[in-house]
Coordinates of C-alpha atoms in Angstrom, one line a residue:
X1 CA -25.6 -28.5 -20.3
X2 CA -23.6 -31.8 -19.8
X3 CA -24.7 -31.6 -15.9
X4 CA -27.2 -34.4 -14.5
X5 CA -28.3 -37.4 -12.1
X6 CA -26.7 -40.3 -14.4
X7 CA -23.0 -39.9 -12.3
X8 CA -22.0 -41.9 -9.2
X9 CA -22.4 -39.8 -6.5
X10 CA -19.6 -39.4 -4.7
X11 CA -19.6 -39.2 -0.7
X12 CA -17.4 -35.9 -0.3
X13 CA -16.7 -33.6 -3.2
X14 CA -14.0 -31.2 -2.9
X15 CA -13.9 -27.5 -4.9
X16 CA -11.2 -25.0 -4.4
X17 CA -12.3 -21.6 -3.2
X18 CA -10.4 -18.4 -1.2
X19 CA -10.8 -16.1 1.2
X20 CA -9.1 -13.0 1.4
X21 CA -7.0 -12.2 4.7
X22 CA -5.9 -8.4 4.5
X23 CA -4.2 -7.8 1.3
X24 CA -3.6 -11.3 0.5
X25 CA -5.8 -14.3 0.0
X26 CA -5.4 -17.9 1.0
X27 CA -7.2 -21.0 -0.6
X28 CA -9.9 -22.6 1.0
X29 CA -11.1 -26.0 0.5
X30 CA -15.2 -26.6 0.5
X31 CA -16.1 -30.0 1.2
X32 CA -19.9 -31.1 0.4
X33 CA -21.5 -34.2 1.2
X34 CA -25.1 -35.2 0.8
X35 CA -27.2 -37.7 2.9
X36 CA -30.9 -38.4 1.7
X37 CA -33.7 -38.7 4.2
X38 CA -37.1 -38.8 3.9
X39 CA -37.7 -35.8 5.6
X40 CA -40.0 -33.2 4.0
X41 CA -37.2 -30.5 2.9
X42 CA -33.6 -29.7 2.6
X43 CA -31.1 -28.8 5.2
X44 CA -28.2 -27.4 4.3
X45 CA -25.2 -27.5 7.3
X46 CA -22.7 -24.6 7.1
X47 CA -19.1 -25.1 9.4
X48 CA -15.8 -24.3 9.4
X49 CA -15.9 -20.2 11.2
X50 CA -18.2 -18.9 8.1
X51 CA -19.2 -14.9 8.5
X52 CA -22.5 -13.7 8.5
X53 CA -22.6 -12.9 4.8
X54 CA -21.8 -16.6 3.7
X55 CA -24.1 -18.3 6.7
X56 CA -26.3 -16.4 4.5
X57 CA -25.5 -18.1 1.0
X58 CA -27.3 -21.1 2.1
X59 CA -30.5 -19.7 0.6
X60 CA -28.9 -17.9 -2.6
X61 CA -27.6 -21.3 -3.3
X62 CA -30.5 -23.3 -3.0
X63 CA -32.8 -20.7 -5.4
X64 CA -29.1 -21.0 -7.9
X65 CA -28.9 -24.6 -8.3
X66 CA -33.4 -24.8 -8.7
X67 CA -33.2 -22.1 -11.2
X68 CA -30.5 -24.1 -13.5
X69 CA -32.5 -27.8 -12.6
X70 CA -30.2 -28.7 -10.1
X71 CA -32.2 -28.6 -7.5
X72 CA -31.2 -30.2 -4.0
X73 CA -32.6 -33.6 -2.9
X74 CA -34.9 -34.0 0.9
X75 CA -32.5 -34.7 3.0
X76 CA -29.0 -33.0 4.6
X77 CA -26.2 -31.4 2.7
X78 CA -23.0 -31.3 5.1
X79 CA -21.0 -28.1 3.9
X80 CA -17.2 -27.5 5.3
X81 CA -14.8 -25.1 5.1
X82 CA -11.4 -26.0 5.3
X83 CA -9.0 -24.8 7.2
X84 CA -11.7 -24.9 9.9
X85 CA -9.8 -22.4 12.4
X86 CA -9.6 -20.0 9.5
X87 CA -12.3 -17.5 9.9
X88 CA -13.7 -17.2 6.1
X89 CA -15.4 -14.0 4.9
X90 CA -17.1 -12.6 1.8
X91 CA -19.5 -14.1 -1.0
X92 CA -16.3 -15.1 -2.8
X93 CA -16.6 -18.7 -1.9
X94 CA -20.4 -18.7 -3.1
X95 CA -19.2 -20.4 -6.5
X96 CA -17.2 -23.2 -5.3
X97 CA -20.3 -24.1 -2.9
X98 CA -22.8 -24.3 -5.0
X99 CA -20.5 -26.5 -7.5
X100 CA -19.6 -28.8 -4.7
X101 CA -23.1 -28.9 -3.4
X102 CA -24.4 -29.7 -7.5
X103 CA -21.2 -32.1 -7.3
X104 CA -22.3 -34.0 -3.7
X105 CA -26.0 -34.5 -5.2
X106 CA -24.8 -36.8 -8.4
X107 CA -25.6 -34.0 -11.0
X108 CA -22.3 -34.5 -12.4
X109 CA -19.1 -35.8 -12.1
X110 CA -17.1 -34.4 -9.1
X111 CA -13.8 -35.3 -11.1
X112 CA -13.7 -32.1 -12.9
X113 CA -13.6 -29.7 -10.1
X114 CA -10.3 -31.1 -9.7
X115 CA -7.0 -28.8 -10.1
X116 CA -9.2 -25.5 -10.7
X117 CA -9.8 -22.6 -8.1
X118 CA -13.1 -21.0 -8.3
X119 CA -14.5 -17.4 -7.2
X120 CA -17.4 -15.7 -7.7
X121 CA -20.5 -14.2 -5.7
X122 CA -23.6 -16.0 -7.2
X123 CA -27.4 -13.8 -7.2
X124 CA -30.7 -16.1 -6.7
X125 CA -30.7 -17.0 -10.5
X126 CA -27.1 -18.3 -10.9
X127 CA -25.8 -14.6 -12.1
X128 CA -22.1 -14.3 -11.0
X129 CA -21.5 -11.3 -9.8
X130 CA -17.3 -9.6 -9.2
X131 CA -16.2 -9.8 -6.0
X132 CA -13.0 -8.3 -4.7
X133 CA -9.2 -9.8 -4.3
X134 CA -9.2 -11.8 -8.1
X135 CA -4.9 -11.1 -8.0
X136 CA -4.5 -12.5 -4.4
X137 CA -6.3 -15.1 -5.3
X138 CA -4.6 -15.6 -8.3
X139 CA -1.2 -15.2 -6.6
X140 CA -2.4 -17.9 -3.9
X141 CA -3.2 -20.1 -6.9
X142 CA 0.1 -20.0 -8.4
X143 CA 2.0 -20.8 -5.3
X144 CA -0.2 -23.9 -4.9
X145 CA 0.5 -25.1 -8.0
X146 CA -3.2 -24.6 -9.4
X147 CA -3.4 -24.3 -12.8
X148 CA -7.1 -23.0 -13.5
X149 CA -9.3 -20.5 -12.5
X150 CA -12.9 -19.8 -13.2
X151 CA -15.0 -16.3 -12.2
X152 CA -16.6 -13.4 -13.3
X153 CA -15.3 -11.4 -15.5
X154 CA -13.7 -8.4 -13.5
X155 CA -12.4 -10.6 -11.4
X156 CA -11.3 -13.3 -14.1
X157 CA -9.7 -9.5 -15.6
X158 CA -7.1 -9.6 -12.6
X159 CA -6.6 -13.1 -12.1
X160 CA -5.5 -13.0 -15.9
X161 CA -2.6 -11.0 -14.6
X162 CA -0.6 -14.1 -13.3
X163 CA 0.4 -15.3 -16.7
X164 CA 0.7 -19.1 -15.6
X165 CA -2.6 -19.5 -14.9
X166 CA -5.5 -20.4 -17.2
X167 CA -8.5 -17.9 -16.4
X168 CA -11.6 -18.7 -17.7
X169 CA -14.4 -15.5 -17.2
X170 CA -17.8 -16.5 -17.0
X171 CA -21.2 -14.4 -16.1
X172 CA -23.6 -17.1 -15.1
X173 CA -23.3 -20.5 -13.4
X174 CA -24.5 -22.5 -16.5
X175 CA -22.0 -21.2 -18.6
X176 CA -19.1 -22.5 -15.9
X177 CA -21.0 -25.8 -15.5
X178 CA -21.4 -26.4 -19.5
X179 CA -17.4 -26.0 -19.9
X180 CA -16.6 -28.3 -16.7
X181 CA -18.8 -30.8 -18.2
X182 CA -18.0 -30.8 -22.1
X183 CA -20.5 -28.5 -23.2
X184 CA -20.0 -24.6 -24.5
X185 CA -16.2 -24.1 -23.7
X186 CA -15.1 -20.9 -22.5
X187 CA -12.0 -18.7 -23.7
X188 CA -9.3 -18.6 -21.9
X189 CA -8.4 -14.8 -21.1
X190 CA -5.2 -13.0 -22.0
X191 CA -3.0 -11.5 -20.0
X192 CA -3.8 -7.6 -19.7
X193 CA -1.4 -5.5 -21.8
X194 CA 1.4 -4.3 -19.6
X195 CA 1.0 -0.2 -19.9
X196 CA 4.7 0.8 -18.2
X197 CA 3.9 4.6 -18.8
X198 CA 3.0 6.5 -15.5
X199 CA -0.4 8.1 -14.7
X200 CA 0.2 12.1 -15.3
X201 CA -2.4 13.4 -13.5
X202 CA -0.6 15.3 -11.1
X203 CA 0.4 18.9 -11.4
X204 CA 4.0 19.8 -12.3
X205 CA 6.9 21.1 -9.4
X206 CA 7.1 24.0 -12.1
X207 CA 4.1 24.9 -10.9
X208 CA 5.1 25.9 -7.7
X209 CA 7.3 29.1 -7.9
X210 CA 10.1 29.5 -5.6
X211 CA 11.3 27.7 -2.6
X212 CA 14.5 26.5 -4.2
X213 CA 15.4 24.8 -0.5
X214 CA 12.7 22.9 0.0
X215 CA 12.7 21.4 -3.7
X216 CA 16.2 20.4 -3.0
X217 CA 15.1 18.4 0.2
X218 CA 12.0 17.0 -1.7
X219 CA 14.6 16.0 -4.2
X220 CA 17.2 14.1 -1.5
X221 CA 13.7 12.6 -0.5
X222 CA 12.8 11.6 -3.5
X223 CA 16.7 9.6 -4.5
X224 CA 16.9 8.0 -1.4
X225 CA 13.4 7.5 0.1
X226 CA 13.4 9.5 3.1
X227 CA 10.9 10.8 5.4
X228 CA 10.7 14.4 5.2
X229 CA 9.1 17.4 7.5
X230 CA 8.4 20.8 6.1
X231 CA 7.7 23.6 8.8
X232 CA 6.5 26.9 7.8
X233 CA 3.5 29.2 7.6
X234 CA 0.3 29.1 6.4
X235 CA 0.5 29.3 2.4
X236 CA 3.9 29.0 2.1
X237 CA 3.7 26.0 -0.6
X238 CA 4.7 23.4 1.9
X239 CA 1.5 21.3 0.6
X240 CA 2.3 21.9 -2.8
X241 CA 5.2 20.3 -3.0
X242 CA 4.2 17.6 -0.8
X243 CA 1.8 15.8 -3.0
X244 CA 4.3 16.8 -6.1
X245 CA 6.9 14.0 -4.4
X246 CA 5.1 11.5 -6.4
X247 CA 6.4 13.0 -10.2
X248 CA 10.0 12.8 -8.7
X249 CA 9.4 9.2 -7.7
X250 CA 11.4 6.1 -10.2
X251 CA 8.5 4.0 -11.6
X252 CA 7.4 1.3 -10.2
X253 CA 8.9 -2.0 -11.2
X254 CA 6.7 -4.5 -12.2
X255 CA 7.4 -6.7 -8.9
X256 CA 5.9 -3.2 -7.0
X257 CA 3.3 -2.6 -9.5
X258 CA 1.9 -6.2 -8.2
X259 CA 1.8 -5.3 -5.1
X260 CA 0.6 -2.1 -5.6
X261 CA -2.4 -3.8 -7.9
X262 CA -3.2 -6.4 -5.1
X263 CA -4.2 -3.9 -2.4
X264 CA -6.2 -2.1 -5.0
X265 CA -8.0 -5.5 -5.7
X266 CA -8.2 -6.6 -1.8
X267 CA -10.0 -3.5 -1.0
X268 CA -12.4 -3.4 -4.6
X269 CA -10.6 -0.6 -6.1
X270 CA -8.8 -2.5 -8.9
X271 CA -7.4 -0.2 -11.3
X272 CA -8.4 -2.3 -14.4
X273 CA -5.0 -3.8 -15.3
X274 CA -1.7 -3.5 -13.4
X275 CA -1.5 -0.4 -11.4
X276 CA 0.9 2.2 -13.8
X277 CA 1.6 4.7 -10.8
X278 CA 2.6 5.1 -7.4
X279 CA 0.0 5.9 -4.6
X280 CA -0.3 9.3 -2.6
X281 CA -2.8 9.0 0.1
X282 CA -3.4 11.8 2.0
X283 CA -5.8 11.6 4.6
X284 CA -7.3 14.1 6.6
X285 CA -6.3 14.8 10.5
X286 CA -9.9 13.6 12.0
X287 CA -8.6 10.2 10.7
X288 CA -9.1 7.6 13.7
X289 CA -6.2 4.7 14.7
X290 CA -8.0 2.0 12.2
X291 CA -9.0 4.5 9.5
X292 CA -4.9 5.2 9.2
X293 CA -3.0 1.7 10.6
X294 CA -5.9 -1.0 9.0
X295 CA -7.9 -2.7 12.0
X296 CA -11.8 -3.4 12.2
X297 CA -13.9 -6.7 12.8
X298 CA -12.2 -7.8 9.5
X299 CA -8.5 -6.0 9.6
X300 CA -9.2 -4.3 6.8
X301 CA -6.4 -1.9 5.0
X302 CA -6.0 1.8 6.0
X303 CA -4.3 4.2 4.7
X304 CA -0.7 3.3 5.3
X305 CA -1.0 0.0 3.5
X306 CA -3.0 2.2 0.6
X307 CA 0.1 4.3 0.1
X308 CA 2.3 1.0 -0.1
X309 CA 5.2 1.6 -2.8
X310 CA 3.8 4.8 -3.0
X311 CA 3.4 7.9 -0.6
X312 CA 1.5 8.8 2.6
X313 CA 1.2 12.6 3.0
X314 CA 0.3 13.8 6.8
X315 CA -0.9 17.5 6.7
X316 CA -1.2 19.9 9.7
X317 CA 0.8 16.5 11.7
X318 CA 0.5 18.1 15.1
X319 CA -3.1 18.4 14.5
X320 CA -3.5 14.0 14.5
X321 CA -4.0 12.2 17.5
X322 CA -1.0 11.5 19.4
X323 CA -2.0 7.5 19.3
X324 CA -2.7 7.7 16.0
X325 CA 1.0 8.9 15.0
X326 CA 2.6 6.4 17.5
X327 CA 0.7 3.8 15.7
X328 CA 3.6 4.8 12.1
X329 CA 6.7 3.8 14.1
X330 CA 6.2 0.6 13.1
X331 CA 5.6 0.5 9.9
X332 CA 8.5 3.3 9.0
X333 CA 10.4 0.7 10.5
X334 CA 9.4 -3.1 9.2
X335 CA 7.5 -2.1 6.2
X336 CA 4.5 -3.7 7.5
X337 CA 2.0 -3.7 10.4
X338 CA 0.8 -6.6 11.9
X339 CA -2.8 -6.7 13.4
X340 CA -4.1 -9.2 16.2
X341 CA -7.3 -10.8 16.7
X342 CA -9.2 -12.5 18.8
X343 CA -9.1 -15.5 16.1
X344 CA -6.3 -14.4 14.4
X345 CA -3.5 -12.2 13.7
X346 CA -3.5 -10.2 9.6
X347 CA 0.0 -8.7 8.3
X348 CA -0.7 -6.3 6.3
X349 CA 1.7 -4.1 4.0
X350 CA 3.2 -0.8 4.5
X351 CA 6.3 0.5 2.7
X352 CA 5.1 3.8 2.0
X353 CA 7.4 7.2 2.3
X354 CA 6.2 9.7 4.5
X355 CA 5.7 13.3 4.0
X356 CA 4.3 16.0 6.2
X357 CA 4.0 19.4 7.1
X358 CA 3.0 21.3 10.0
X359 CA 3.3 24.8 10.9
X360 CA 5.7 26.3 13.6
X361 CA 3.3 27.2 16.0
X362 CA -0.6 27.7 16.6
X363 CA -1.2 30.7 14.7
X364 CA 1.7 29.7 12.2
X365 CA 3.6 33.0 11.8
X366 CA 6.2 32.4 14.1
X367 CA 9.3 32.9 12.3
X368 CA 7.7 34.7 9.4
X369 CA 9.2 37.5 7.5
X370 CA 6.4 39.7 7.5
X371 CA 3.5 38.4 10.4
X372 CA 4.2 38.5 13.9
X373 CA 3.3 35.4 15.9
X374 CA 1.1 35.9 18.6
X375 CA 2.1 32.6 20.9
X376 CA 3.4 32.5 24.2
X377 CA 6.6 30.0 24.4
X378 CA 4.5 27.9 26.2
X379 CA 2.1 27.7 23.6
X380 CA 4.4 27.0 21.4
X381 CA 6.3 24.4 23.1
X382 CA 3.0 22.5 23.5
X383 CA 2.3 22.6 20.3
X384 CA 5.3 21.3 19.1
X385 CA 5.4 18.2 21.8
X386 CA 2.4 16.8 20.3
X387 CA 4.7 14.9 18.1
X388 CA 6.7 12.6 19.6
X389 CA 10.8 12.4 19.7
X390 CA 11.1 8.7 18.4
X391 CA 8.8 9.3 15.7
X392 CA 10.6 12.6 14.7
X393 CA 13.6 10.4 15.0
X394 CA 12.2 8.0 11.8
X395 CA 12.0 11.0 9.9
X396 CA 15.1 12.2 8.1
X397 CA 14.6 15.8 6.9
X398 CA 12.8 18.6 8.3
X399 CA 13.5 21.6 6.8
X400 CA 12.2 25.4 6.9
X401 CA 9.6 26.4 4.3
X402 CA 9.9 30.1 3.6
X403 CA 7.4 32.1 1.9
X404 CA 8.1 32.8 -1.6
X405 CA 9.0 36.6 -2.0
X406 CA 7.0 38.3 -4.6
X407 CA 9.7 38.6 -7.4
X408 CA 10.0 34.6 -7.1
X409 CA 6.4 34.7 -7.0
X410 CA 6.2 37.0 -10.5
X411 CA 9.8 36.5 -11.7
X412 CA 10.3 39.5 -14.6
X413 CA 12.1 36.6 -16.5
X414 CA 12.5 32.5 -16.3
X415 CA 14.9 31.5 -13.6
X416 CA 18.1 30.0 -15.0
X417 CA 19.2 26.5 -13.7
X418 CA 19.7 25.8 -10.1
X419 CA 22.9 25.5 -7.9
X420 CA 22.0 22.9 -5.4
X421 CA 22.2 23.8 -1.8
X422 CA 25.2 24.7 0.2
X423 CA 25.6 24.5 4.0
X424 CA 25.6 27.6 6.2
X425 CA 28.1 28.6 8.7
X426 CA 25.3 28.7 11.2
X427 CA 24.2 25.0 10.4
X428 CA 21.2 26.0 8.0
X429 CA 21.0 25.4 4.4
X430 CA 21.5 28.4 2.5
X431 CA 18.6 28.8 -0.4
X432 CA 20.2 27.8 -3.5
X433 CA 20.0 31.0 -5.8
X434 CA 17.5 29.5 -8.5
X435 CA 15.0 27.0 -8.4
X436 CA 15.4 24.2 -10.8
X437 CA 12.7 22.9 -13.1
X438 CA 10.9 19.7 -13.0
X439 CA 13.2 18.0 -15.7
X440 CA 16.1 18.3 -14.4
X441 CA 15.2 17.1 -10.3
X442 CA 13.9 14.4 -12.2
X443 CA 16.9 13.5 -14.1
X444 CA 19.0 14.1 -10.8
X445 CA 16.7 12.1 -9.3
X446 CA 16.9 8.9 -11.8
X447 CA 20.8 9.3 -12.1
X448 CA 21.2 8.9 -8.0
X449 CA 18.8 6.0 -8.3
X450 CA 20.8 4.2 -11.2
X451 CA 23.9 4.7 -8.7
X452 CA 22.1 3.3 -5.4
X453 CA 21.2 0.5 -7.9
X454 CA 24.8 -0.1 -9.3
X455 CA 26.0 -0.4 -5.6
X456 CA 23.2 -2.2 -3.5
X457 CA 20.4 -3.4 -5.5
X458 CA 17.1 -2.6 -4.5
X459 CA 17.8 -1.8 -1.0
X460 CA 17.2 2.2 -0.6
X461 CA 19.6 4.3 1.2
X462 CA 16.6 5.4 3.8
X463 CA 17.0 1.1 4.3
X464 CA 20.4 0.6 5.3
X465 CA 21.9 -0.7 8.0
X466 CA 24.7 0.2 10.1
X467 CA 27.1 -2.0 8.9
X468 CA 26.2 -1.5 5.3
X469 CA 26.9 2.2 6.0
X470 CA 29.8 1.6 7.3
X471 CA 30.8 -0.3 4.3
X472 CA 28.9 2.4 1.6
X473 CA 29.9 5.4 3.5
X474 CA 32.5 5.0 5.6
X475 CA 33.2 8.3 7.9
X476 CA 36.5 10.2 7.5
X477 CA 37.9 12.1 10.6
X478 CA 36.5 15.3 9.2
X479 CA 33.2 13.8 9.0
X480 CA 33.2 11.7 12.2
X481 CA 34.2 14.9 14.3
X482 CA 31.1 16.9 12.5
X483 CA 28.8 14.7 13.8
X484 CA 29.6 14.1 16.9
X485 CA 29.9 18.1 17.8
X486 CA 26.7 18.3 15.9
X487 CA 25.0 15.1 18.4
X488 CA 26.5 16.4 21.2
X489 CA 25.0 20.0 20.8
X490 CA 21.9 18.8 19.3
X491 CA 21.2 15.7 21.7
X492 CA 20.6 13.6 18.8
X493 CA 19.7 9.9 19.5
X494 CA 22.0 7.1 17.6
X495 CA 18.9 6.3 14.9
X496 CA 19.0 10.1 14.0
X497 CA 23.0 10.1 13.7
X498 CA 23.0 7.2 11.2
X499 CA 20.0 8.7 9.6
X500 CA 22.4 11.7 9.1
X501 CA 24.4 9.1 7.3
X502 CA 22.1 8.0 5.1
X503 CA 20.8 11.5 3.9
X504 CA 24.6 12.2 3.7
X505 CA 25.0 9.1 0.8
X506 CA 22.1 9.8 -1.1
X507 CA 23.3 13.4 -1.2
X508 CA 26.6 12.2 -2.6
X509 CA 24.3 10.2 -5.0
X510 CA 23.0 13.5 -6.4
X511 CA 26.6 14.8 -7.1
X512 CA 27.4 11.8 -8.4
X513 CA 30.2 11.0 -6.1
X514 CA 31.5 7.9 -4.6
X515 CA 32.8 8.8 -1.0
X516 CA 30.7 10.7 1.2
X517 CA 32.7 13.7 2.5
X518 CA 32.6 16.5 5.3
X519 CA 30.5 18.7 3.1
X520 CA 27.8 16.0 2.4
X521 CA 27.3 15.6 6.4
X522 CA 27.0 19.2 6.7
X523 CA 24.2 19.5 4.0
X524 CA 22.8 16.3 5.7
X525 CA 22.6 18.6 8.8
X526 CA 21.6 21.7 7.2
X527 CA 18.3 19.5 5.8
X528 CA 17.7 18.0 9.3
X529 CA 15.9 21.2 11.0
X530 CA 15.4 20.3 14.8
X531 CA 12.6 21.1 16.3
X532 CA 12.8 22.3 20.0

């Protein structure tokens, strides 16, 4: 190793570390500076809001730099973080330290820590160990203009992601001191190959055997990325279908695939390469506010920035904590929740689509064709107030799930294609007379999507505005006088009018029509079961 006491030492050295902050990560200077005295031992100084785990490094980094003969000087090393009134957490910074430190006591050149970002948690003997967040890190990197970055090699694996960076992996502190110094070079890593085809792990719609009506609405949900409800008994399929939303869904571009990738990373569950699928999170209905939102000393993720680009699945939704389900407002609205601090305040991603399903009352037979419900009204009414008007207002289907009859349950033959489904004279969708197979929703499903594309970009119809409806899908009189009987008699707020609007375009979508006619609103309605 090139590494020793012939170089000038320099007063402050300067090395290029980063902290994670939610999903993301932002760079953190470490300034070192070493003073000799004659004083019997080392100290070591620590400032700029460190956490407990890296007030801590100070003795992992003195053992490192002894173990490769870079041992510290008597006297005091001055160690600072910078920004100072960023709180910094994690061992990630423990590389960059113990370089600057090495650096500050003349064993080499503090020149070539210059331009290079480093990460890396560092054991007693020098070991580099992975830490988590290598593709916000490298992310941060790029948008600083930094052109280099060294750690282990997991993290160095995600890092190598972000193409205009040179990534160097490197399992022990020797080997990253020998190629900063002229010594053993290391090899710059590739780029992991970009695998576009999906995960196929989940189980096929044609699984599920009937319920024509409620693959249609999973369908509409799946083409224009809206919310969607399903009441109806116990064992009716309403689950089922719910976590098959995912095999309907477009892959993800490679812009979402990143951002899917970098929450994996923040939280240490990197999926080895560029995330190929989108998420389904489904948590459980003990889950508390921070478990679901993201919160904790640290702001950590839950699950609603998990399911970001992908989907979050609510089962049994009455049964959740009212504060918990107020807490998704937000985020169904912005795409994001924001989290406040004492010291400071985390954003933290969440553009997922939500799916859930409940039943229609306590014992869940209400309504069924062959049970009788045993709830008084006022059972039921309590039941069903557990979820709140606004949120049911962000959600843009809810529709009845039926229990498949026993001929759709062991059909004497294969079902021929499906019709989709019609409005009733009463207001509810009539069940289309066959259930459609997985191939073709999905083809239904990417021909909408090409159309949304064609006419407004990215933007989903679940995301427009007002005025882009009215431009999209402007209302005829036919139209404009269905809704407003159907407000009036329904009491529906203006967010769950316009979200009538935007079910009604994507189901145009499906047809593959331009305008948005009378009978589109009325299927919009049919989907949109309210719940009194």
């Amino acid at each position: 190793m090139a590494a020793g006491r012939g170089h000038r030492r320099v007063k402050t050295v300067r090395a290029l570390g980063a902290t994670l902050t939610g999903t993301g990560a932002e760079l953190v200077t470490v300034e070192a500076r070493f003073e000799p005295r004659d004083t019997s031992r080392t100290e070591i100084v620590l400032t700029g809001l460190p956490d407990a785990v890296l007030r801590e490094s100070k003795g992992r980094l003195e053992c490192a730099l002894e173990e490769n003969r870079l041992s510290l000087a008597t006297g005091r090393l001055f160690v600072n973080l910078v920004p100072a009134a960023l709180r910094k957490s994690g061992e990630i910074l423990d590389l960059p330290i113990a370089l600057a430190a090495a650096a500050a006591c003349g064993h080499f050149d503090a020149r070539v820590l210059r331009g290079a970002l480093f990460l890396g948690e560092l054991s007693i003997d020098g070991q580099l160990s992975a830490v988590p967040g290598g593709l916000a890190s490298a992310i941060a990197a790029q948008r600083a203009g930094v052109k280099r970055l060294f750690a282990p090699h997991a993290t160095a694996e995600e890092a190598a992601t972000i193409e205009e960076l040179e990534v160097f992996a490197a399992g022990h502190l020797a080997q990253v001191l020998a190629h900063l110094c002229g010594g053993a070079a290391l090899e710059r890593l590739p780029a992991p190959s970009d695998v576009t085809a999906p995960d196929d792990d989940t189980p096929s719609i044609d699984d599920v055997r009937g319920l024509a009506l409620a693959k249609h609405a999973l369908t509409v949900a799946a083409a224009g990325g809206h919310g969607l409800l399903f009441v109806g008994p116990p064992g009716a399929g309403k689950s089922l279908l719910a976590r098959r939303l995912v095999r309907l869904l477009a892959p993800p571009t490679r812009a979402e695939r990143i951002e899917i990738t970098q929450v994996l990373s923040a939280v240490g569950r990197w999926p080895r390469g560029l995330a190929r699928s989108r998420p389904f999170r489904a948590p459980h209905h003990t889950i508390t506010y921070a478990g679901l939102v993201g919160g904790g000393a640290n702001a950590a993720a839950g699950e609603i920035t998990l399911a970001h680009r992908g989907v979050l699945f609510l089962d049994e939704l009455p049964e959740f904590r009212r504060d918990v389900l107020e807490a998704l407002r937000q985020p169904l609205e912005t795409g994001s929740i924001s989290i406040s601090r004492v010291q400071r305040q985390v954003e933290l991603p969440a553009r997922f689509q939500l799916v859930a399903a409940m039943n229609p009352c306590p014992c869940g037979y209400l309504g069924h064709p062959r049970r009788t419900c045993r709830c008084p009204p006022s059972f039921v009414e309590r039941y069903r107030r557990r979820i709140s008007g606004p949120l049911l207002d962000r959600i843009d289907l809810c529709v009845d799930v039926s229990p498949p009859s026993i001929e759709e349950l062991a059909p004497a033959a294969l079902a021929v294609p499906s019709v989709t489904a019609a409005p009733a004279s009463n207001g509810r969708a009539q069940t289309p007379r066959h259930s459609p197979c997985e191939t073709e929703l999905i083809e239904s499903v990417r021909k909408a999507s090409g159309r949304m594309i064609a006419r407004q970009g990215t933007r989903r119809n679940t995301d427009l505005s007002a005025e882009e409806l009215d431009r999209i899908a402007p209302l005829d009189d036919g139209s404009r006088a269905l809704l407003l009987s159907h407000a009036t008699r329904a009491g529906l707020s203006a967010r769950a009018l316009q979200s009538l609007r935007r079910v009604a375009r994507t189901v145009a979508d499906l047809e593959g029509v331009a305008s948005v006619g009378t009978s589109h609103h009325a299927q919009a309605i049919a989907l949109r079961r309210v719940l009194v």
